Amino acid sequence: MFRPKLPDTPHVPNITTHIPQTHAPAPSAGRPVAPFVGVGVGAVAAVVVVGVVLTALLAAVAVSAISVAIAAVVLRSLVTGANKR
C-alpha cells in the first residue's frame, strides 16, 4: 500500500567481449628487491620516530614557556601591589 510504484525498465542485453592480452614478463635486473624494501620501511619508521620525538620536545618547550610567562605576570603583579601599599 505504501510502497512506491517504480516504472518498468526496458531489458538491455548484456554484451561482453573478451580481448586477449599478452604481457611479456618484466626483465629481471638480477638483484632481489626485498633488501631495498626493508631499508625503505626502516627509513620511514626512523623518520616517524624522529618526528614524534621532535614534536614532543617542541610541546614541552611551549608548555614551559607558557608557565614561565604566567609566573612572571603573577610576580610582577605581586611586586607592583607591594610598592603601592
PDB file of N, CA and C in Angstrom:
ATOM      1  N   MET A   1       0.813  -1.184   0.000  1.00  0.00           N
ATOM      2  CA  MET A   1       0.000   0.000   0.000  1.00  0.00           C
ATOM      3  C   MET A   1       0.865   1.260   0.000  1.00  0.00           C
ATOM      4  N   PHE A   2       1.879   1.283   0.867  1.00  0.00           N
ATOM      5  CA  PHE A   2       2.728   2.467   0.953  1.00  0.00           C
ATOM      6  C   PHE A   2       4.010   2.342   0.127  1.00  0.00           C
ATOM      7  N   ARG A   3       4.144   1.276  -0.629  1.00  0.00           N
ATOM      8  CA  ARG A   3       5.336   1.109  -1.443  1.00  0.00           C
ATOM      9  C   ARG A   3       5.171   1.871  -2.754  1.00  0.00           C
ATOM     10  N   PRO A   4       6.243   2.564  -3.179  1.00  0.00           N
ATOM     11  CA  PRO A   4       6.118   3.324  -4.428  1.00  0.00           C
ATOM     12  C   PRO A   4       6.123   2.383  -5.632  1.00  0.00           C
ATOM     13  N   LYS A   5       5.455   2.790  -6.649  1.00  0.00           N
ATOM     14  CA  LYS A   5       5.420   2.023  -7.885  1.00  0.00           C
ATOM     15  C   LYS A   5       6.530   2.544  -8.796  1.00  0.00           C
ATOM     16  N   LEU A   6       7.471   1.698  -9.129  1.00  0.00           N
ATOM     17  CA  LEU A   6       8.569   2.078  -9.982  1.00  0.00           C
ATOM     18  C   LEU A   6       8.223   1.718 -11.423  1.00  0.00           C
ATOM     19  N   PRO A   7       8.642   2.532 -12.360  1.00  0.00           N
ATOM     20  CA  PRO A   7       8.348   2.207 -13.760  1.00  0.00           C
ATOM     21  C   PRO A   7       9.159   0.998 -14.216  1.00  0.00           C
ATOM     22  N   ASP A   8       8.625   0.273 -15.153  1.00  0.00           N
ATOM     23  CA  ASP A   8       9.326  -0.877 -15.705  1.00  0.00           C
ATOM     24  C   ASP A   8      10.492  -0.393 -16.565  1.00  0.00           C
ATOM     25  N   THR A   9      11.640  -1.031 -16.396  1.00  0.00           N
ATOM     26  CA  THR A   9      12.806  -0.661 -17.187  1.00  0.00           C
ATOM     27  C   THR A   9      12.911  -1.598 -18.378  1.00  0.00           C
ATOM     28  N   PRO A  10      13.272  -1.070 -19.517  1.00  0.00           N
ATOM     29  CA  PRO A  10      13.421  -1.958 -20.679  1.00  0.00           C
ATOM     30  C   PRO A  10      14.635  -2.859 -20.514  1.00  0.00           C
ATOM     31  N   HIS A  11      14.566  -4.039 -21.081  1.00  0.00           N
ATOM     32  CA  HIS A  11      15.650  -5.010 -20.975  1.00  0.00           C
ATOM     33  C   HIS A  11      16.798  -4.596 -21.892  1.00  0.00           C
ATOM     34  N   VAL A  12      17.980  -4.459 -21.311  1.00  0.00           N
ATOM     35  CA  VAL A  12      19.173  -4.112 -22.077  1.00  0.00           C
ATOM     36  C   VAL A  12      20.025  -5.371 -22.176  1.00  0.00           C
ATOM     37  N   PRO A  13      20.360  -5.810 -23.367  1.00  0.00           N
ATOM     38  CA  PRO A  13      21.166  -7.033 -23.486  1.00  0.00           C
ATOM     39  C   PRO A  13      22.577  -6.806 -22.933  1.00  0.00           C
ATOM     40  N   ASN A  14      23.093  -7.824 -22.296  1.00  0.00           N
ATOM     41  CA  ASN A  14      24.418  -7.762 -21.690  1.00  0.00           C
ATOM     42  C   ASN A  14      25.426  -8.236 -22.726  1.00  0.00           C
ATOM     43  N   ILE A  15      26.286  -7.351 -23.177  1.00  0.00           N
ATOM     44  CA  ILE A  15      27.281  -7.684 -24.189  1.00  0.00           C
ATOM     45  C   ILE A  15      28.649  -7.653 -23.520  1.00  0.00           C
ATOM     46  N   THR A  16      29.322  -8.774 -23.555  1.00  0.00           N
ATOM     47  CA  THR A  16      30.678  -8.842 -23.017  1.00  0.00           C
ATOM     48  C   THR A  16      31.604  -9.300 -24.122  1.00  0.00           C
ATOM     49  N   THR A  17      32.736  -8.688 -24.183  1.00  0.00           N
ATOM     50  CA  THR A  17      33.743  -9.081 -25.169  1.00  0.00           C
ATOM     51  C   THR A  17      35.009  -9.420 -24.419  1.00  0.00           C
ATOM     52  N   HIS A  18      35.710 -10.400 -24.932  1.00  0.00           N
ATOM     53  CA  HIS A  18      36.968 -10.816 -24.317  1.00  0.00           C
ATOM     54  C   HIS A  18      38.097 -10.453 -25.260  1.00  0.00           C
ATOM     55  N   ILE A  19      38.979  -9.598 -24.804  1.00  0.00           N
ATOM     56  CA  ILE A  19      40.131  -9.199 -25.600  1.00  0.00           C
ATOM     57  C   ILE A  19      41.357  -9.853 -24.972  1.00  0.00           C
ATOM     58  N   PRO A  20      41.957 -10.796 -25.661  1.00  0.00           N
ATOM     59  CA  PRO A  20      43.135 -11.452 -25.076  1.00  0.00           C
ATOM     60  C   PRO A  20      44.298 -10.467 -24.988  1.00  0.00           C
ATOM     61  N   GLN A  21      44.974 -10.525 -23.865  1.00  0.00           N
ATOM     62  CA  GLN A  21      46.121  -9.650 -23.650  1.00  0.00           C
ATOM     63  C   GLN A  21      47.335 -10.508 -23.371  1.00  0.00           C
ATOM     64  N   THR A  22      48.390 -10.232 -24.052  1.00  0.00           N
ATOM     65  CA  THR A  22      49.631 -10.958 -23.812  1.00  0.00           C
ATOM     66  C   THR A  22      50.635  -9.986 -23.228  1.00  0.00           C
ATOM     67  N   HIS A  23      51.117 -10.324 -22.068  1.00  0.00           N
ATOM     68  CA  HIS A  23      52.087  -9.484 -21.383  1.00  0.00           C
ATOM     69  C   HIS A  23      53.412 -10.221 -21.343  1.00  0.00           C
ATOM     70  N   ALA A  24      54.429  -9.542 -21.736  1.00  0.00           N
ATOM     71  CA  ALA A  24      55.763 -10.126 -21.631  1.00  0.00           C
ATOM     72  C   ALA A  24      56.265  -9.916 -20.213  1.00  0.00           C
ATOM     73  N   PRO A  25      56.950 -10.897 -19.635  1.00  0.00           N
ATOM     74  CA  PRO A  25      57.461 -10.706 -18.273  1.00  0.00           C
ATOM     75  C   PRO A  25      58.512  -9.603 -18.238  1.00  0.00           C
ATOM     76  N   ALA A  26      58.546  -8.891 -17.144  1.00  0.00           N
ATOM     77  CA  ALA A  26      59.498  -7.791 -17.000  1.00  0.00           C
ATOM     78  C   ALA A  26      60.911  -8.359 -16.907  1.00  0.00           C
ATOM     79  N   PRO A  27      61.855  -7.701 -17.522  1.00  0.00           N
ATOM     80  CA  PRO A  27      63.231  -8.205 -17.447  1.00  0.00           C
ATOM     81  C   PRO A  27      63.758  -8.066 -16.027  1.00  0.00           C
ATOM     82  N   SER A  28      64.448  -9.086 -15.585  1.00  0.00           N
ATOM     83  CA  SER A  28      64.974  -9.097 -14.230  1.00  0.00           C
ATOM     84  C   SER A  28      66.331  -8.398 -14.201  1.00  0.00           C
ATOM     85  N   ALA A  29      66.553  -7.628 -13.154  1.00  0.00           N
ATOM     86  CA  ALA A  29      67.823  -6.927 -13.014  1.00  0.00           C
ATOM     87  C   ALA A  29      68.887  -7.834 -12.411  1.00  0.00           C
ATOM     88  N   GLY A  30      68.482  -8.986 -11.888  1.00  0.00           N
ATOM     89  CA  GLY A  30      69.443  -9.903 -11.307  1.00  0.00           C
ATOM     90  C   GLY A  30      69.657  -9.689  -9.820  1.00  0.00           C
ATOM     91  N   ARG A  31      69.051  -8.642  -9.261  1.00  0.00           N
ATOM     92  CA  ARG A  31      69.191  -8.386  -7.831  1.00  0.00           C
ATOM     93  C   ARG A  31      67.818  -8.456  -7.175  1.00  0.00           C
ATOM     94  N   PRO A  32      67.734  -8.986  -5.956  1.00  0.00           N
ATOM     95  CA  PRO A  32      66.434  -9.040  -5.284  1.00  0.00           C
ATOM     96  C   PRO A  32      66.007  -7.651  -4.807  1.00  0.00           C
ATOM     97  N   VAL A  33      64.709  -7.445  -4.739  1.00  0.00           N
ATOM     98  CA  VAL A  33      64.160  -6.153  -4.334  1.00  0.00           C
ATOM     99  C   VAL A  33      63.918  -6.112  -2.831  1.00  0.00           C
ATOM    100  N   ALA A  34      63.812  -7.257  -2.184  1.00  0.00           N
ATOM    101  CA  ALA A  34      63.439  -7.333  -0.768  1.00  0.00           C
ATOM    102  C   ALA A  34      64.356  -6.519   0.158  1.00  0.00           C
ATOM    103  N   PRO A  35      65.688  -6.541   0.009  1.00  0.00           N
ATOM    104  CA  PRO A  35      66.507  -5.733   0.926  1.00  0.00           C
ATOM    105  C   PRO A  35      66.223  -4.239   0.813  1.00  0.00           C
ATOM    106  N   PHE A  36      65.926  -3.764  -0.402  1.00  0.00           N
ATOM    107  CA  PHE A  36      65.642  -2.341  -0.566  1.00  0.00           C
ATOM    108  C   PHE A  36      64.310  -1.966   0.058  1.00  0.00           C
ATOM    109  N   VAL A  37      63.358  -2.881   0.004  1.00  0.00           N
ATOM    110  CA  VAL A  37      62.072  -2.623   0.651  1.00  0.00           C
ATOM    111  C   VAL A  37      62.265  -2.540   2.150  1.00  0.00           C
ATOM    112  N   GLY A  38      63.093  -3.414   2.713  1.00  0.00           N
ATOM    113  CA  GLY A  38      63.367  -3.392   4.150  1.00  0.00           C
ATOM    114  C   GLY A  38      64.039  -2.104   4.573  1.00  0.00           C
ATOM    115  N   VAL A  39      64.960  -1.615   3.757  1.00  0.00           N
ATOM    116  CA  VAL A  39      65.644  -0.354   4.067  1.00  0.00           C
ATOM    117  C   VAL A  39      64.650   0.797   4.020  1.00  0.00           C
ATOM    118  N   GLY A  40      63.741   0.781   3.048  1.00  0.00           N
ATOM    119  CA  GLY A  40      62.743   1.843   2.931  1.00  0.00           C
ATOM    120  C   GLY A  40      61.805   1.865   4.128  1.00  0.00           C
ATOM    121  N   VAL A  41      61.380   0.697   4.588  1.00  0.00           N
ATOM    122  CA  VAL A  41      60.487   0.631   5.746  1.00  0.00           C
ATOM    123  C   VAL A  41      61.213   1.120   6.988  1.00  0.00           C
ATOM    124  N   GLY A  42      62.475   0.733   7.139  1.00  0.00           N
ATOM    125  CA  GLY A  42      63.255   1.195   8.296  1.00  0.00           C
ATOM    126  C   GLY A  42      63.457   2.698   8.275  1.00  0.00           C
ATOM    127  N   ALA A  43      63.691   3.239   7.095  1.00  0.00           N
ATOM    128  CA  ALA A  43      63.898   4.683   6.989  1.00  0.00           C
ATOM    129  C   ALA A  43      62.618   5.439   7.317  1.00  0.00           C
ATOM    130  N   VAL A  44      61.497   4.939   6.843  1.00  0.00           N
ATOM    131  CA  VAL A  44      60.212   5.586   7.148  1.00  0.00           C
ATOM    132  C   VAL A  44      59.935   5.519   8.638  1.00  0.00           C
ATOM    133  N   ALA A  45      60.199   4.379   9.257  1.00  0.00           N
ATOM    134  CA  ALA A  45      59.979   4.247  10.699  1.00  0.00           C
ATOM    135  C   ALA A  45      60.879   5.203  11.478  1.00  0.00           C
ATOM    136  N   ALA A  46      62.119   5.350  11.043  1.00  0.00           N
ATOM    137  CA  ALA A  46      63.040   6.269  11.730  1.00  0.00           C
ATOM    138  C   ALA A  46      62.567   7.709  11.606  1.00  0.00           C
ATOM    139  N   VAL A  47      62.094   8.085  10.432  1.00  0.00           N
ATOM    140  CA  VAL A  47      61.600   9.455  10.235  1.00  0.00           C
ATOM    141  C   VAL A  47      60.377   9.711  11.099  1.00  0.00           C
ATOM    142  N   VAL A  48      59.491   8.727  11.201  1.00  0.00           N
ATOM    143  CA  VAL A  48      58.294   8.892  12.039  1.00  0.00           C
ATOM    144  C   VAL A  48      58.684   9.035  13.505  1.00  0.00           C
ATOM    145  N   VAL A  49      59.622   8.210  13.972  1.00  0.00           N
ATOM    146  CA  VAL A  49      60.048   8.278  15.384  1.00  0.00           C
ATOM    147  C   VAL A  49      60.713   9.623  15.670  1.00  0.00           C
ATOM    148  N   VAL A  50      61.580  10.086  14.776  1.00  0.00           N
ATOM    149  CA  VAL A  50      62.245  11.382  14.980  1.00  0.00           C
ATOM    150  C   VAL A  50      61.210  12.505  14.985  1.00  0.00           C
ATOM    151  N   GLY A  51      60.223  12.424  14.110  1.00  0.00           N
ATOM    152  CA  GLY A  51      59.175  13.441  14.087  1.00  0.00           C
ATOM    153  C   GLY A  51      58.374  13.479  15.375  1.00  0.00           C
ATOM    154  N   VAL A  52      58.049  12.310  15.906  1.00  0.00           N
ATOM    155  CA  VAL A  52      57.294  12.261  17.166  1.00  0.00           C
ATOM    156  C   VAL A  52      58.124  12.835  18.307  1.00  0.00           C
ATOM    157  N   VAL A  53      59.399  12.482  18.362  1.00  0.00           N
ATOM    158  CA  VAL A  53      60.265  12.991  19.441  1.00  0.00           C
ATOM    159  C   VAL A  53      60.415  14.515  19.335  1.00  0.00           C
ATOM    160  N   LEU A  54      60.634  15.026  18.135  1.00  0.00           N
ATOM    161  CA  LEU A  54      60.777  16.476  17.983  1.00  0.00           C
ATOM    162  C   LEU A  54      59.484  17.212  18.317  1.00  0.00           C
ATOM    163  N   THR A  55      58.355  16.629  17.969  1.00  0.00           N
ATOM    164  CA  THR A  55      57.077  17.248  18.308  1.00  0.00           C
ATOM    165  C   THR A  55      56.872  17.275  19.814  1.00  0.00           C
ATOM    166  N   ALA A  56      57.236  16.189  20.496  1.00  0.00           N
ATOM    167  CA  ALA A  56      57.108  16.152  21.953  1.00  0.00           C
ATOM    168  C   ALA A  56      58.023  17.187  22.608  1.00  0.00           C
ATOM    169  N   LEU A  57      59.241  17.334  22.092  1.00  0.00           N
ATOM    170  CA  LEU A  57      60.152  18.332  22.652  1.00  0.00           C
ATOM    171  C   LEU A  57      59.629  19.750  22.427  1.00  0.00           C
ATOM    172  N   LEU A  58      59.077  20.006  21.254  1.00  0.00           N
ATOM    173  CA  LEU A  58      58.509  21.323  20.972  1.00  0.00           C
ATOM    174  C   LEU A  58      57.330  21.618  21.889  1.00  0.00           C
ATOM    175  N   ALA A  59      56.501  20.624  22.139  1.00  0.00           N
ATOM    176  CA  ALA A  59      55.372  20.811  23.058  1.00  0.00           C
ATOM    177  C   ALA A  59      55.869  21.083  24.477  1.00  0.00           C
ATOM    178  N   ALA A  60      56.912  20.383  24.901  1.00  0.00           N
ATOM    179  CA  ALA A  60      57.460  20.603  26.248  1.00  0.00           C
ATOM    180  C   ALA A  60      58.023  22.016  26.380  1.00  0.00           C
ATOM    181  N   VAL A  61      58.719  22.501  25.363  1.00  0.00           N
ATOM    182  CA  VAL A  61      59.261  23.857  25.399  1.00  0.00           C
ATOM    183  C   VAL A  61      58.128  24.883  25.431  1.00  0.00           C
ATOM    184  N   ALA A  62      57.067  24.640  24.672  1.00  0.00           N
ATOM    185  CA  ALA A  62      55.940  25.577  24.651  1.00  0.00           C
ATOM    186  C   ALA A  62      55.249  25.630  26.010  1.00  0.00           C
ATOM    187  N   VAL A  63      55.035  24.489  26.629  1.00  0.00           N
ATOM    188  CA  VAL A  63      54.388  24.461  27.950  1.00  0.00           C
ATOM    189  C   VAL A  63      55.274  25.154  28.983  1.00  0.00           C
ATOM    190  N   SER A  64      56.573  24.927  28.924  1.00  0.00           N
ATOM    191  CA  SER A  64      57.491  25.585  29.861  1.00  0.00           C
ATOM    192  C   SER A  64      57.477  27.094  29.663  1.00  0.00           C
ATOM    193  N   ALA A  65      57.474  27.554  28.432  1.00  0.00           N
ATOM    194  CA  ALA A  65      57.464  28.995  28.165  1.00  0.00           C
ATOM    195  C   ALA A  65      56.178  29.636  28.671  1.00  0.00           C
ATOM    196  N   ILE A  66      55.055  28.947  28.487  1.00  0.00           N
ATOM    197  CA  ILE A  66      53.779  29.497  28.975  1.00  0.00           C
ATOM    198  C   ILE A  66      53.773  29.570  30.492  1.00  0.00           C
ATOM    199  N   SER A  67      54.290  28.543  31.154  1.00  0.00           N
ATOM    200  CA  SER A  67      54.293  28.562  32.622  1.00  0.00           C
ATOM    201  C   SER A  67      55.231  29.648  33.154  1.00  0.00           C
ATOM    202  N   VAL A  68      56.370  29.861  32.514  1.00  0.00           N
ATOM    203  CA  VAL A  68      57.284  30.925  32.940  1.00  0.00           C
ATOM    204  C   VAL A  68      56.641  32.289  32.721  1.00  0.00           C
ATOM    205  N   ALA A  69      55.918  32.459  31.620  1.00  0.00           N
ATOM    206  CA  ALA A  69      55.249  33.733  31.358  1.00  0.00           C
ATOM    207  C   ALA A  69      54.162  34.007  32.396  1.00  0.00           C
ATOM    208  N   ILE A  70      53.409  32.991  32.764  1.00  0.00           N
ATOM    209  CA  ILE A  70      52.365  33.169  33.785  1.00  0.00           C
ATOM    210  C   ILE A  70      52.993  33.504  35.132  1.00  0.00           C
ATOM    211  N   ALA A  71      54.093  32.812  35.472  1.00  0.00           N
ATOM    212  CA  ALA A  71      54.771  33.105  36.736  1.00  0.00           C
ATOM    213  C   ALA A  71      55.312  34.534  36.736  1.00  0.00           C
ATOM    214  N   ALA A  72      55.821  35.012  35.620  1.00  0.00           N
ATOM    215  CA  ALA A  72      56.337  36.380  35.543  1.00  0.00           C
ATOM    216  C   ALA A  72      55.215  37.393  35.722  1.00  0.00           C
ATOM    217  N   VAL A  73      54.048  37.142  35.136  1.00  0.00           N
ATOM    218  CA  VAL A  73      52.920  38.065  35.291  1.00  0.00           C
ATOM    219  C   VAL A  73      52.454  38.101  36.736  1.00  0.00           C
ATOM    220  N   VAL A  74      52.400  36.947  37.369  1.00  0.00           N
ATOM    221  CA  VAL A  74      51.959  36.895  38.777  1.00  0.00           C
ATOM    222  C   VAL A  74      52.967  37.611  39.667  1.00  0.00           C
ATOM    223  N   LEU A  75      54.256  37.350  39.480  1.00  0.00           N
ATOM    224  CA  LEU A  75      55.268  38.028  40.306  1.00  0.00           C
ATOM    225  C   LEU A  75      55.261  39.536  40.069  1.00  0.00           C
ATOM    226  N   ARG A  76      55.066  39.960  38.836  1.00  0.00           N
ATOM    227  CA  ARG A  76      55.008  41.388  38.529  1.00  0.00           C
ATOM    228  C   ARG A  76      53.833  42.051  39.242  1.00  0.00           C
ATOM    229  N   SER A  77      52.689  41.371  39.222  1.00  0.00           N
ATOM    230  CA  SER A  77      51.531  41.953  39.901  1.00  0.00           C
ATOM    231  C   SER A  77      51.737  41.988  41.415  1.00  0.00           C
ATOM    232  N   LEU A  78      52.421  40.987  41.975  1.00  0.00           N
ATOM    233  CA  LEU A  78      52.696  40.996  43.414  1.00  0.00           C
ATOM    234  C   LEU A  78      53.668  42.112  43.790  1.00  0.00           C
ATOM    235  N   VAL A  79      54.701  42.305  42.980  1.00  0.00           N
ATOM    236  CA  VAL A  79      55.686  43.356  43.271  1.00  0.00           C
ATOM    237  C   VAL A  79      55.044  44.718  43.096  1.00  0.00           C
ATOM    238  N   THR A  80      54.249  44.916  42.065  1.00  0.00           N
ATOM    239  CA  THR A  80      53.586  46.194  41.822  1.00  0.00           C
ATOM    240  C   THR A  80      52.588  46.495  42.943  1.00  0.00           C
ATOM    241  N   GLY A  81      51.892  45.485  43.405  1.00  0.00           N
ATOM    242  CA  GLY A  81      50.927  45.688  44.503  1.00  0.00           C
ATOM    243  C   GLY A  81      51.629  46.005  45.811  1.00  0.00           C
ATOM    244  N   ALA A  82      52.812  45.462  46.046  1.00  0.00           N
ATOM    245  CA  ALA A  82      53.539  45.721  47.291  1.00  0.00           C
ATOM    246  C   ALA A  82      54.102  47.143  47.291  1.00  0.00           C
ATOM    247  N   ASN A  83      54.473  47.679  46.137  1.00  0.00           N
ATOM    248  CA  ASN A  83      55.014  49.038  46.071  1.00  0.00           C
ATOM    249  C   ASN A  83      53.928  50.082  46.278  1.00  0.00           C
ATOM    250  N   LYS A  84      52.683  49.792  45.943  1.00  0.00           N
ATOM    251  CA  LYS A  84      51.589  50.759  46.093  1.00  0.00           C
ATOM    252  C   LYS A  84      51.155  50.885  47.557  1.00  0.00           C
ATOM    253  N   ARG A  85      51.457  49.955  48.372  1.00  0.00           N
ATOM    254  CA  ARG A  85      50.988  49.997  49.768  1.00  0.00           C
ATOM    255  C   ARG A  85      51.844  50.860  50.597  1.00  0.00           C
TER     256      ARG A  85
END
